[in-house]
PDB file of C-alpha atoms in Angstrom:
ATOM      1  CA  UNK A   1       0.000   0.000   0.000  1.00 91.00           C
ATOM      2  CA  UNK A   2       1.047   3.168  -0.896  1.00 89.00           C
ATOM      3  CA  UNK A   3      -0.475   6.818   0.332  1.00 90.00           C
ATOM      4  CA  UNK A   4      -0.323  10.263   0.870  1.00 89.00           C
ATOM      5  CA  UNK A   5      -2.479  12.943   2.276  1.00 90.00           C
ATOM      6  CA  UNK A   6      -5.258  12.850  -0.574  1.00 92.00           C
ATOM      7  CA  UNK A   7      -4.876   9.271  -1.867  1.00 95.00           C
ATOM      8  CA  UNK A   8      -4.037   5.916  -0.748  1.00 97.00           C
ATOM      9  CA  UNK A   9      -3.510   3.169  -3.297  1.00 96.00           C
ATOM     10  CA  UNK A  10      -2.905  -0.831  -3.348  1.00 96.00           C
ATOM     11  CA  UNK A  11      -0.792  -3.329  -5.309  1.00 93.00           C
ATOM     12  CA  UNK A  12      -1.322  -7.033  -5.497  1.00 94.00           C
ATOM     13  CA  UNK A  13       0.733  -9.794  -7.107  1.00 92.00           C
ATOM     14  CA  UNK A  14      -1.076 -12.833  -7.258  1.00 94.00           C
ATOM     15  CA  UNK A  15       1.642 -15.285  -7.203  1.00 94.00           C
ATOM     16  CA  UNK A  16       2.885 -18.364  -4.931  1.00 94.00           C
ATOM     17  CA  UNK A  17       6.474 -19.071  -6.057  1.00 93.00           C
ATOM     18  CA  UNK A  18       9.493 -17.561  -3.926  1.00 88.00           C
ATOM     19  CA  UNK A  19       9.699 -13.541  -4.338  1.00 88.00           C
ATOM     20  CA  UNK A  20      11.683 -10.622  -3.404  1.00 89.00           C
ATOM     21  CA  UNK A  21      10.555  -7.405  -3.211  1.00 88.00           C
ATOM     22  CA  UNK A  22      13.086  -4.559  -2.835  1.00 91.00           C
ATOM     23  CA  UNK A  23      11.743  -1.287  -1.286  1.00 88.00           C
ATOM     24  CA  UNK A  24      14.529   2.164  -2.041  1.00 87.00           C
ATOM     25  CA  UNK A  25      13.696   5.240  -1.906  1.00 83.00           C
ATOM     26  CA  UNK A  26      15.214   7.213  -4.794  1.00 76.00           C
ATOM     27  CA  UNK A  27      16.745  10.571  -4.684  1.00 77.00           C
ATOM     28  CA  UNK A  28      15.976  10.779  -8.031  1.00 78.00           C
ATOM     29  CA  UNK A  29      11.826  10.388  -7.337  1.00 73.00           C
ATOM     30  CA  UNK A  30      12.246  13.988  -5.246  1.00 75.00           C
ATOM     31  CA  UNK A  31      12.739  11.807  -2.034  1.00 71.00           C
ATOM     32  CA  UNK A  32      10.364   8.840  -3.289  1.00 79.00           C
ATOM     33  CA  UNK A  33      10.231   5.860  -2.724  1.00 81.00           C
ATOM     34  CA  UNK A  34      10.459   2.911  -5.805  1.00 85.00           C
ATOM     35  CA  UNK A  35      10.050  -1.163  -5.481  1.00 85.00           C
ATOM     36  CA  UNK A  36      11.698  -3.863  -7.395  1.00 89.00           C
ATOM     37  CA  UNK A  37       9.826  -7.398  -7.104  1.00 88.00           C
ATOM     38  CA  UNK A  38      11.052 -10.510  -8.483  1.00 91.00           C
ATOM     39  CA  UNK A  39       9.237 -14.179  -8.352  1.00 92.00           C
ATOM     40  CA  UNK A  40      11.111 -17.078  -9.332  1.00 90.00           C
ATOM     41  CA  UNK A  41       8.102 -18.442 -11.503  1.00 92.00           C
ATOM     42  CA  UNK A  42       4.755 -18.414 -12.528  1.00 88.00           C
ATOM     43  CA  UNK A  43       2.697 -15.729 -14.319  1.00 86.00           C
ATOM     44  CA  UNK A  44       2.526 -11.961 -13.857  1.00 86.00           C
ATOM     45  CA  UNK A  45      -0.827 -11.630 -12.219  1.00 91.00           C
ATOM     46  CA  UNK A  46      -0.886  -7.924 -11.309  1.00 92.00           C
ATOM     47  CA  UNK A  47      -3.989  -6.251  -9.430  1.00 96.00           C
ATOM     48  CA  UNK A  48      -4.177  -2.355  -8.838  1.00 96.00           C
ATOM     49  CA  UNK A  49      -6.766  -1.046  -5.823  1.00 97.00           C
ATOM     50  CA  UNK A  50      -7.224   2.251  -6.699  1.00 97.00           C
ATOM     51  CA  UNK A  51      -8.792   3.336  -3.639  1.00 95.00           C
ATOM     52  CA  UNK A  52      -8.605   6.614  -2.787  1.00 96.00           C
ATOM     53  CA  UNK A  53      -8.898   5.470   1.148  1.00 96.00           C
ATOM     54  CA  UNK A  54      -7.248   2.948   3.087  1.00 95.00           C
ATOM     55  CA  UNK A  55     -10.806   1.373   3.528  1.00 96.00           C
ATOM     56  CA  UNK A  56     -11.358   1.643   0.279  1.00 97.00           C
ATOM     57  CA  UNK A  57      -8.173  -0.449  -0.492  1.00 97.00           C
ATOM     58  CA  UNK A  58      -8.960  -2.904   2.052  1.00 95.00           C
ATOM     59  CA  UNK A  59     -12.475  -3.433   0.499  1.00 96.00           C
ATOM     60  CA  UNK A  60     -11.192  -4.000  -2.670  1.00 97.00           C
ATOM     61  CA  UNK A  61      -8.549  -6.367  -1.766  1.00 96.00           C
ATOM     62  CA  UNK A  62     -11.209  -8.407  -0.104  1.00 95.00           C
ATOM     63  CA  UNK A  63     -13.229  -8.118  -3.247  1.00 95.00           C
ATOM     64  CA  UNK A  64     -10.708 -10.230  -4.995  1.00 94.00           C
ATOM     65  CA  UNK A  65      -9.480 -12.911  -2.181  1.00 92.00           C
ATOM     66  CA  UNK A  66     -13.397 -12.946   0.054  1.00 91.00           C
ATOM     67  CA  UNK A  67     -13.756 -11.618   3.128  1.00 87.00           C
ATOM     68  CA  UNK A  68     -12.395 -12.834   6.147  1.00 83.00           C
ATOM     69  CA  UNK A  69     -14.324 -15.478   8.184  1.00 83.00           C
ATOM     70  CA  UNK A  70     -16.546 -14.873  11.194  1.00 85.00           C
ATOM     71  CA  UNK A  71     -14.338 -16.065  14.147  1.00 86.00           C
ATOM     72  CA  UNK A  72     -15.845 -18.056  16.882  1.00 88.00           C
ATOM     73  CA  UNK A  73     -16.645 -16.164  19.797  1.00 91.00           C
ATOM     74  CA  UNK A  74     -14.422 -18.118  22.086  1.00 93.00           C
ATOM     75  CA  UNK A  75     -11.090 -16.894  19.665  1.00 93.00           C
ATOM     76  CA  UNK A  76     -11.349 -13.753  20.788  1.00 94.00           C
ATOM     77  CA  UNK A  77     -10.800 -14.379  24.699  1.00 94.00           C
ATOM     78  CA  UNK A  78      -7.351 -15.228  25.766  1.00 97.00           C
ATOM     79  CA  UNK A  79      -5.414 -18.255  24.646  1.00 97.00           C
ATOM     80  CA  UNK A  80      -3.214 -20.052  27.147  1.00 96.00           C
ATOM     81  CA  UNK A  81      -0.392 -22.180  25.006  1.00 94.00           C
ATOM     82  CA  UNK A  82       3.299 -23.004  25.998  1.00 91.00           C
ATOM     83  CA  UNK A  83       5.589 -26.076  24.979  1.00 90.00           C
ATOM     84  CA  UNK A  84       4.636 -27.907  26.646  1.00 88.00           C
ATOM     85  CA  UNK A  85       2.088 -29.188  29.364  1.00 93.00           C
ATOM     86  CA  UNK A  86       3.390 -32.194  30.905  1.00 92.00           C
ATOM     87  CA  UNK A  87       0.185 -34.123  31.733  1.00 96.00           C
ATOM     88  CA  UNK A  88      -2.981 -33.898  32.266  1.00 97.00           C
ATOM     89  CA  UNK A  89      -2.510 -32.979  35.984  1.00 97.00           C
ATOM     90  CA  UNK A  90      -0.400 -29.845  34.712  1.00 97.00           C
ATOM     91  CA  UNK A  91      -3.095 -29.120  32.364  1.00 97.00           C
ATOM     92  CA  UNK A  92      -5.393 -29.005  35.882  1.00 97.00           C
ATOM     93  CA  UNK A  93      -3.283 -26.886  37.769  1.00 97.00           C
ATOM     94  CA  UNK A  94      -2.902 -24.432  35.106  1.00 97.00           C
ATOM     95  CA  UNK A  95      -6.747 -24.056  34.596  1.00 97.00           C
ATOM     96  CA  UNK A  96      -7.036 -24.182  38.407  1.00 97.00           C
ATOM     97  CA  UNK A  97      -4.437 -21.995  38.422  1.00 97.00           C
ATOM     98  CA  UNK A  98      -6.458 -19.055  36.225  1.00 97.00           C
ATOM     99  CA  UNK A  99      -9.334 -19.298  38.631  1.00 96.00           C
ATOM    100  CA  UNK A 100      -7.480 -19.139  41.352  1.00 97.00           C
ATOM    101  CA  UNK A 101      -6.015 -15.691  40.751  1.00 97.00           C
ATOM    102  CA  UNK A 102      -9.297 -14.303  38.507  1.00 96.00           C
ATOM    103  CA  UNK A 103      -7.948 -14.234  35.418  1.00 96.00           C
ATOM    104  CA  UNK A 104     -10.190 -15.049  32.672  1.00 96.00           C
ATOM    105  CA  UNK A 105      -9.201 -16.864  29.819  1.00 97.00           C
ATOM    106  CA  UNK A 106     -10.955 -19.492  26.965  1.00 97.00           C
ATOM    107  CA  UNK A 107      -8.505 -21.525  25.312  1.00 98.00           C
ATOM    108  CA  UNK A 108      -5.430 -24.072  26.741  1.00 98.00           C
ATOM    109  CA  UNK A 109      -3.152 -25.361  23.614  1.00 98.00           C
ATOM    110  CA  UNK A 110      -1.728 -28.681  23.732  1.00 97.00           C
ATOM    111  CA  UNK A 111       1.801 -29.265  21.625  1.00 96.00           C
ATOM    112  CA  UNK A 112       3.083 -31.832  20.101  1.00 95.00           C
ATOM    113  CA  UNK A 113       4.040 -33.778  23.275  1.00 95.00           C
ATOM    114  CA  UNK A 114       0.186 -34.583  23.955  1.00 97.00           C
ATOM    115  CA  UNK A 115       0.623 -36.901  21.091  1.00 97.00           C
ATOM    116  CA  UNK A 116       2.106 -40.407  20.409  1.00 97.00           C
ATOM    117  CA  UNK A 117       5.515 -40.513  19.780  1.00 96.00           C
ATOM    118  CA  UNK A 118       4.479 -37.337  17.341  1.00 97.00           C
ATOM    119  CA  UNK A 119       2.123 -39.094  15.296  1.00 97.00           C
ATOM    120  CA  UNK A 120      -0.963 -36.253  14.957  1.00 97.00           C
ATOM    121  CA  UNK A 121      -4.420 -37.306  16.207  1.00 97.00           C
ATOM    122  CA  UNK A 122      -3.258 -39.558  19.282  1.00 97.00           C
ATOM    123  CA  UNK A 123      -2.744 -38.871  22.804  1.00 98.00           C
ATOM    124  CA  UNK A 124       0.204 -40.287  24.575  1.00 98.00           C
ATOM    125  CA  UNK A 125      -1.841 -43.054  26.826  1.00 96.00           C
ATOM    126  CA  UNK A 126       0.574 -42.417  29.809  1.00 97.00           C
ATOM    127  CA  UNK A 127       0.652 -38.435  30.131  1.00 97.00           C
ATOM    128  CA  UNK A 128      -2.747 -37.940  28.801  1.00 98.00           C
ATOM    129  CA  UNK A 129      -4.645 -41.364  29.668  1.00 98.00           C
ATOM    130  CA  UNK A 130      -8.475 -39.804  29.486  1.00 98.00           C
ATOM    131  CA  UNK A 131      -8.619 -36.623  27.001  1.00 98.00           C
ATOM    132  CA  UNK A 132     -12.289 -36.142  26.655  1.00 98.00           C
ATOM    133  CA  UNK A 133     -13.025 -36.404  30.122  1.00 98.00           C
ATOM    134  CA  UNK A 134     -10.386 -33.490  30.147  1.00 98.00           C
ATOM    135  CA  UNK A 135     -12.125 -31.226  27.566  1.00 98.00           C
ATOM    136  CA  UNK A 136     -15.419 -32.042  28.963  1.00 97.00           C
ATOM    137  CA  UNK A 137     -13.713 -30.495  32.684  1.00 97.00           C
ATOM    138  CA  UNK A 138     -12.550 -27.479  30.506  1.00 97.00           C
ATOM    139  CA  UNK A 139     -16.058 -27.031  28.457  1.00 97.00           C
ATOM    140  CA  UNK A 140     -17.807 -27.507  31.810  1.00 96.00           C
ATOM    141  CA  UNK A 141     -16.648 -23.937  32.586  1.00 95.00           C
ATOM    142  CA  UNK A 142     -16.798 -23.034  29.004  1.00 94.00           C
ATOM    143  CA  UNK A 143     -13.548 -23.555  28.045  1.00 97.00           C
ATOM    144  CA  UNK A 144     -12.154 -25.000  24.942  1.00 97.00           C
ATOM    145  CA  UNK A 145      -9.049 -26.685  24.184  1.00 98.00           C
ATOM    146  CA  UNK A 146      -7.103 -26.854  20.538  1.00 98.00           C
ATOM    147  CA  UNK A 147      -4.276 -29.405  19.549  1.00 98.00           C
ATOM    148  CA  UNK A 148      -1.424 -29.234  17.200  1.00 97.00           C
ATOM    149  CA  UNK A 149      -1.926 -31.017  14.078  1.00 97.00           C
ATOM    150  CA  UNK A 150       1.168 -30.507  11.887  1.00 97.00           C
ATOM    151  CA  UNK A 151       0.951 -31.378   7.719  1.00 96.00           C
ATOM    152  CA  UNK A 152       3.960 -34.188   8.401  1.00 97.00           C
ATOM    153  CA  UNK A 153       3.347 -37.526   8.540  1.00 98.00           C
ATOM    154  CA  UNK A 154       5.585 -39.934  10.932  1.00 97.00           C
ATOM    155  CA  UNK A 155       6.803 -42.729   8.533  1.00 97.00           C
ATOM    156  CA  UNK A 156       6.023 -45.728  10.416  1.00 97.00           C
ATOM    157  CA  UNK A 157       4.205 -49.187   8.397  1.00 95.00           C
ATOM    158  CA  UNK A 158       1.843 -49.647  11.762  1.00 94.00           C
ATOM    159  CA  UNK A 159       0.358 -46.123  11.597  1.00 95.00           C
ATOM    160  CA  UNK A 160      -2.904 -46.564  10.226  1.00 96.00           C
ATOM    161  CA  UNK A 161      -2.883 -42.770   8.660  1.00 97.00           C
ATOM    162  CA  UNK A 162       1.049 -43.249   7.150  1.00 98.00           C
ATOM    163  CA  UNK A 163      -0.229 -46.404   5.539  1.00 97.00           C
ATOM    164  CA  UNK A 164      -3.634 -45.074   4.163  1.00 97.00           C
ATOM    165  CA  UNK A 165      -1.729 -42.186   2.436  1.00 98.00           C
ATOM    166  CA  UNK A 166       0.905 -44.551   0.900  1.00 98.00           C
ATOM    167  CA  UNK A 167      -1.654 -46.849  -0.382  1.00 97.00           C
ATOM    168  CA  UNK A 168      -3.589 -44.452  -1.886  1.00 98.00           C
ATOM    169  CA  UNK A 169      -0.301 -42.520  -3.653  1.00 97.00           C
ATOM    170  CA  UNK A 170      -1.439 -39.316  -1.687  1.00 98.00           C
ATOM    171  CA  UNK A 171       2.018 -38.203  -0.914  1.00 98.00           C
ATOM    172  CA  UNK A 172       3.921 -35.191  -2.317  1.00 98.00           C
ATOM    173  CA  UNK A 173       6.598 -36.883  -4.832  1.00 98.00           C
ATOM    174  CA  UNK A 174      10.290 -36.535  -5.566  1.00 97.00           C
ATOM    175  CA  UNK A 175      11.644 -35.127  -8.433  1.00 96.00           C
ATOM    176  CA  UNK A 176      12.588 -39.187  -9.714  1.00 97.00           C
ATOM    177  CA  UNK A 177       8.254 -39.547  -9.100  1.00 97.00           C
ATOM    178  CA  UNK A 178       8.722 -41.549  -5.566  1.00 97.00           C
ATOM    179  CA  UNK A 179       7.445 -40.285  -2.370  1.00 98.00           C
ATOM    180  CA  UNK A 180       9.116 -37.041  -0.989  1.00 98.00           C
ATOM    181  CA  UNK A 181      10.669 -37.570   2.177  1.00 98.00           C
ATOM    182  CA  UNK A 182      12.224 -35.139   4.542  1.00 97.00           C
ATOM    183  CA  UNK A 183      12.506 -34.805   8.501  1.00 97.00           C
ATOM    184  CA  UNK A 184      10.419 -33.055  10.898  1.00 97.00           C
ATOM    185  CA  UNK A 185       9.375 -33.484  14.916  1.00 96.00           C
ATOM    186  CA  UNK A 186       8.936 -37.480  14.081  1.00 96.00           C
ATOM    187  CA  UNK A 187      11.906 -37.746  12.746  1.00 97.00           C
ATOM    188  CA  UNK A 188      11.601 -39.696   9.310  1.00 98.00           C
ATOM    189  CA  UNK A 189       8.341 -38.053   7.661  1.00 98.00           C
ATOM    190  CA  UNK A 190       6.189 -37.542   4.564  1.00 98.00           C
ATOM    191  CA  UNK A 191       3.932 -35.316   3.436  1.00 98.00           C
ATOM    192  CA  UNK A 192       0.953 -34.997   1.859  1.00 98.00           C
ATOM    193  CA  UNK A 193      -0.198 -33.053  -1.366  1.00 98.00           C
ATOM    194  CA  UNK A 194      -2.336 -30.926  -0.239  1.00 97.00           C
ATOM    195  CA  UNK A 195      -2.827 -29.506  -4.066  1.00 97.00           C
ATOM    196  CA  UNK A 196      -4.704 -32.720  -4.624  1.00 97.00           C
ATOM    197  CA  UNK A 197      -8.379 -32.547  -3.440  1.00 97.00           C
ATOM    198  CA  UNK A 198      -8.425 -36.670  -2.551  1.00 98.00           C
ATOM    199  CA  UNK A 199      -5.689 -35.679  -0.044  1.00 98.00           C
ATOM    200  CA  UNK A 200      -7.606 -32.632   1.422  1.00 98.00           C
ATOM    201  CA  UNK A 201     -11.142 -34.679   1.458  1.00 97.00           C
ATOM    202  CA  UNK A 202      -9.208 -37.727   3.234  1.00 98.00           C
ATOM    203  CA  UNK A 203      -7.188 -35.781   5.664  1.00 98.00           C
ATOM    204  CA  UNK A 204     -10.753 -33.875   6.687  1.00 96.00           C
ATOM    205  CA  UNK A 205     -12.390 -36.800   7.606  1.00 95.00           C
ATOM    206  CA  UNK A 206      -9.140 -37.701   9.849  1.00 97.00           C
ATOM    207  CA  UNK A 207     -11.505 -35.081  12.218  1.00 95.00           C
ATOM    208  CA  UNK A 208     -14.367 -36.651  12.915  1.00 93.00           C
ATOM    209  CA  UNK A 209     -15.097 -37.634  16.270  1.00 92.00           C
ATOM    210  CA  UNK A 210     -14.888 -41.627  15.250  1.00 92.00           C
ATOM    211  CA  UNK A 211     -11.585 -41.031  14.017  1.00 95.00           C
ATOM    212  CA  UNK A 212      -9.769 -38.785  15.729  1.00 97.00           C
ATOM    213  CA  UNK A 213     -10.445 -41.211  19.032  1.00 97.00           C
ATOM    214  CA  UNK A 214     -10.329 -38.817  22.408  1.00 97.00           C
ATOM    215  CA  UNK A 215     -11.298 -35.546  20.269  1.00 97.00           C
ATOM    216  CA  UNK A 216     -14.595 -34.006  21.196  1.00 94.00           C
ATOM    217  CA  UNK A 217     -16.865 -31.333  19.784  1.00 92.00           C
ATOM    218  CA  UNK A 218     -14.821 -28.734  21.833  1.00 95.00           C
ATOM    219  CA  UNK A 219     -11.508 -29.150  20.060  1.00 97.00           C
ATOM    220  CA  UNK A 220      -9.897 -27.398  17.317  1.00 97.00           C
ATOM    221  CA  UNK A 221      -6.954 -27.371  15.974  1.00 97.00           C
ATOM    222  CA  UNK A 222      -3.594 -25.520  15.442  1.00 97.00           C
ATOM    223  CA  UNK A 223      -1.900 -26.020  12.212  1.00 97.00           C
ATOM    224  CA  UNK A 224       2.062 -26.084  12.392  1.00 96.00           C
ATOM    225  CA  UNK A 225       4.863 -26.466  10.250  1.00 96.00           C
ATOM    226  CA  UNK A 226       3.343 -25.767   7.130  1.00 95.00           C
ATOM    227  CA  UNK A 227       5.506 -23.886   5.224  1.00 94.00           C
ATOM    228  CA  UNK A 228       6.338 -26.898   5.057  1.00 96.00           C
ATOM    229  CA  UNK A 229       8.941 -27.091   7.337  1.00 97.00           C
ATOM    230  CA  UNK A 230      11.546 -29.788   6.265  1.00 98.00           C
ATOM    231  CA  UNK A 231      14.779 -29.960   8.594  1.00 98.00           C
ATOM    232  CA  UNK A 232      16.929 -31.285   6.425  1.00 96.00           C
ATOM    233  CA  UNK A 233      16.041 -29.437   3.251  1.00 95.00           C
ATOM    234  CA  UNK A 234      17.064 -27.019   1.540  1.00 94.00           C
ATOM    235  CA  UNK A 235      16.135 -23.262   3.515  1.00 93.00           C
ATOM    236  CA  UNK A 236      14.621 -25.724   5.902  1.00 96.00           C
ATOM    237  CA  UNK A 237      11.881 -26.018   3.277  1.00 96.00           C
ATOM    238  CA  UNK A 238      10.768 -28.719   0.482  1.00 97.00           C
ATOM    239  CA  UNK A 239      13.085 -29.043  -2.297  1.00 97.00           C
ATOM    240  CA  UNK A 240      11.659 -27.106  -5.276  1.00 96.00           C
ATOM    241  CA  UNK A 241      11.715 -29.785  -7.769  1.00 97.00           C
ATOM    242  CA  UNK A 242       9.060 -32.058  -5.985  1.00 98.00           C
ATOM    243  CA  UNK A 243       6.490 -32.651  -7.814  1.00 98.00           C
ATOM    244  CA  UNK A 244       2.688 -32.144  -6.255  1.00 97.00           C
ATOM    245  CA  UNK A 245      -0.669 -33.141  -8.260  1.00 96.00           C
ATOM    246  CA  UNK A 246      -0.639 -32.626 -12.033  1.00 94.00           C
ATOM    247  CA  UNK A 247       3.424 -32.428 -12.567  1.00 94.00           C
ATOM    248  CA  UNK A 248       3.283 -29.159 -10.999  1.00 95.00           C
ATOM    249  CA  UNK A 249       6.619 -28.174  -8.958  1.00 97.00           C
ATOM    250  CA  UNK A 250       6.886 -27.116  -5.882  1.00 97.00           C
ATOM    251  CA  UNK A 251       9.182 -24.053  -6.884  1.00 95.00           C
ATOM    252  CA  UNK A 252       5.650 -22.575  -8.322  1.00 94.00           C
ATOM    253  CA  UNK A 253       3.258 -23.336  -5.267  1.00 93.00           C
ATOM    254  CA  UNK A 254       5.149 -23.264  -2.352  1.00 94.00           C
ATOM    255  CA  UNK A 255       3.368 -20.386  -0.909  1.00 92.00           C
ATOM    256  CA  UNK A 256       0.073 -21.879  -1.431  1.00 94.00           C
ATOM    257  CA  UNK A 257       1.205 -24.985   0.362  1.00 96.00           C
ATOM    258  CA  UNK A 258       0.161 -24.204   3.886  1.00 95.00           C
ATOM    259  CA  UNK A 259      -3.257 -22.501   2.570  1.00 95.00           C
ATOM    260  CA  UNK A 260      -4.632 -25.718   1.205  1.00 96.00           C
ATOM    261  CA  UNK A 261      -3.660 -27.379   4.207  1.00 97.00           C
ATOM    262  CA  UNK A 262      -5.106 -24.590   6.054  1.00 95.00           C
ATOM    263  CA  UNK A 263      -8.685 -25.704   3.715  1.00 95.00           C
ATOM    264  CA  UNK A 264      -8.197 -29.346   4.378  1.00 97.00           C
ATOM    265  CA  UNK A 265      -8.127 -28.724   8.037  1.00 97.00           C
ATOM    266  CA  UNK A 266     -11.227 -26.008   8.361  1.00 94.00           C
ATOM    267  CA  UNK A 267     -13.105 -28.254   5.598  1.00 94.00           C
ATOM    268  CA  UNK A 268     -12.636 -31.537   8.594  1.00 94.00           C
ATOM    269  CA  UNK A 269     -14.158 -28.862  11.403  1.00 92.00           C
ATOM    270  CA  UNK A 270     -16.791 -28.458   8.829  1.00 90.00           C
ATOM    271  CA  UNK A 271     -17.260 -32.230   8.638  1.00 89.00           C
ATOM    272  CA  UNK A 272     -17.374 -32.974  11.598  1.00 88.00           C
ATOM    273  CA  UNK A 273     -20.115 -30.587  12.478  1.00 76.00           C
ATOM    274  CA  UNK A 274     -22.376 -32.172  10.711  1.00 72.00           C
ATOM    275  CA  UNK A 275     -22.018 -35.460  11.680  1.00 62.00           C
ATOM    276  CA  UNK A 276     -24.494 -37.598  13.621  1.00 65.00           C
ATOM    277  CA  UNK A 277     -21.892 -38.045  16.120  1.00 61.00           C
ATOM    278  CA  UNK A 278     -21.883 -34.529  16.787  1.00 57.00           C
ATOM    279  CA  UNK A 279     -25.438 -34.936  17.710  1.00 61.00           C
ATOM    280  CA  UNK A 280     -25.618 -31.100  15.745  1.00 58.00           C
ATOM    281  CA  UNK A 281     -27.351 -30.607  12.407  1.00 55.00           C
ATOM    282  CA  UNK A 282     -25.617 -27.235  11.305  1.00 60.00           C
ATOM    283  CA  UNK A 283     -21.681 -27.415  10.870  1.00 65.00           C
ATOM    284  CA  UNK A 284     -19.557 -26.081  13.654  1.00 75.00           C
ATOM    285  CA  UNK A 285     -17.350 -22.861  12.545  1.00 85.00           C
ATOM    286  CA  UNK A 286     -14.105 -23.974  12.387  1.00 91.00           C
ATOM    287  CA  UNK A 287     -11.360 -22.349  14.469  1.00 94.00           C
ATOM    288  CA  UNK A 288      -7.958 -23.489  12.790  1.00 95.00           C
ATOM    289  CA  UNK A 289      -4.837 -21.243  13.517  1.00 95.00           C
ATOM    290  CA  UNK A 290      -2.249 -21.490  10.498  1.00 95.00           C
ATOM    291  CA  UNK A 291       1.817 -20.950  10.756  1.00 94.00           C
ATOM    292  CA  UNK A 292       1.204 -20.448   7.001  1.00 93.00           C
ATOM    293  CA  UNK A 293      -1.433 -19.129   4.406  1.00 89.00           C
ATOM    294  CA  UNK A 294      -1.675 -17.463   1.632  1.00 92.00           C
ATOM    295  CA  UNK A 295      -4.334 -14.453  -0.339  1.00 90.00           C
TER     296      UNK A 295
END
């Protein structure tokens, strides 16, 4: 955005590849300021918002990308989240703990030590031994709690959800077509193509209360990682000549990774709103916080 006393102005380049965008201000411009941009790849997909006022700019912008989502009511209160809880015990005697000393607050985050050995939608059976009988404590004074569910995928044969993806080729592939592997919190990991809608329609249903066993209708979900974050790659990122659904590399998408896992995750909340089990008939608005996203 650009402005001055009587105008105020917007520029938007629609594109998901890697970018640089160099901001100088020019002696030459009378004290100016000029911008050089520069994408790797992909199209030039230029948008102009010609305001004249900031809320005019802002309107327009959402014009072209949709407006932002009604929150859930509980988002806006306070969120309580540190790495990490220990147990469910700690997870008492911090909630006790808020009461305690009057301070209000809505939401208490679990990390990625809640889970088995970092495989997403478990519980570690030792630490965390009865989960919905701990969200139903938390809801009973109208709390809510939200879990980390990162876009990696431990690689392990006896995980139901590794083996699932693998048999049905959802995985993200290497630039010799076999599945893209990197390292993460699990260690060894893979990761799903999120560009591919039978990935983000399979991975939603990984929400439902029948599958993800201990959830209940007052958790959502924190999405991590999703850059994606690869340890061992290059800029800590997915090598850019994996190839996603269609051929298409991931040089040319990688911004737009985390925003269709961002979908796949909101469309599960969705899902599982309007499930039987939920005992609901209208969907639940999802609340899914995103490391990553994209206009």
């Amino acid at each position: 955005m650009a402005y001055n006393l009587q105008n105020t102005m917007g520029v938007f380049w629609l594109n998901s590849a890697e970018m640089f965008v160099d901001v100088i201000k020019s002696e030459k411009l009378d004290g100016g300021m000029k911008t050089q941009w520069i994408s790797e790849s992909g199209v030039l997909d230029l948008f102009f918002l010609m305001g004249p006022k900031p809320c005019d700019v802002s309107a327009q912008y959402a014009m072209l990308t949709g407006g932002t989502a009604l929150p859930q009511m509980f988002s806006l209160g306070y969120h309580q989240c540190r790495w990490n809880y220990k147990d469910q015990e700690d997870v008492s005697n911090v909630d006790s703990g808020f009461d305690q000393y009057n301070i209000p607050y809505d939401v208490l985050w679990l990390d990625i030590e809640h889970t088995n050995d970092k495989r997403y939608f478990s519980w570690d059976d030792k630490y965390f031994p009865t989960p919905a009988a701990m969200q139903d404590d938390l809801a009973s004074r109208g709390r809510k709690m939200v879990t980390v569910v990162d876009p990696h995928i431990k690689k392990d044969e006896n995980w139901a959800i590794y083996s699932e993806a693998k048999e049905m080729g959802l995985y993200v592939k290497d630039k010799n077509d076999q599945d893209y592997e990197g390292w993460c919190w699990p260690g060894s990991s893979m990761y799903p193509d999120w560009l591919s809608a039978k990935t983000r329609d399979w991975w939603a249903g990984k929400f439902s209360l029948s599958s993800y066993i201990g959830s209940t209708k007052n958790l959502y979900t924190w999405n991590d990682m999703n850059e994606p974050s690869v340890f061992n790659g290059p800029e800590i990122t997915m090598h850019k000549d994996a190839k996603h659904d269609g051929g298409a590399e991931h040089r040319d998408l990688h911004n737009i990774f985390g925003f269709f896992y961002h979908m796949a995750s909101a469309d599960g909340h969705l899902k599982r709103g309007y499930s039987p089990e939920f005992e609901s008939t209208h969907g639940d608005r999802p609340f899914v916080l995103s490391r990553a996203f994209f206009a």
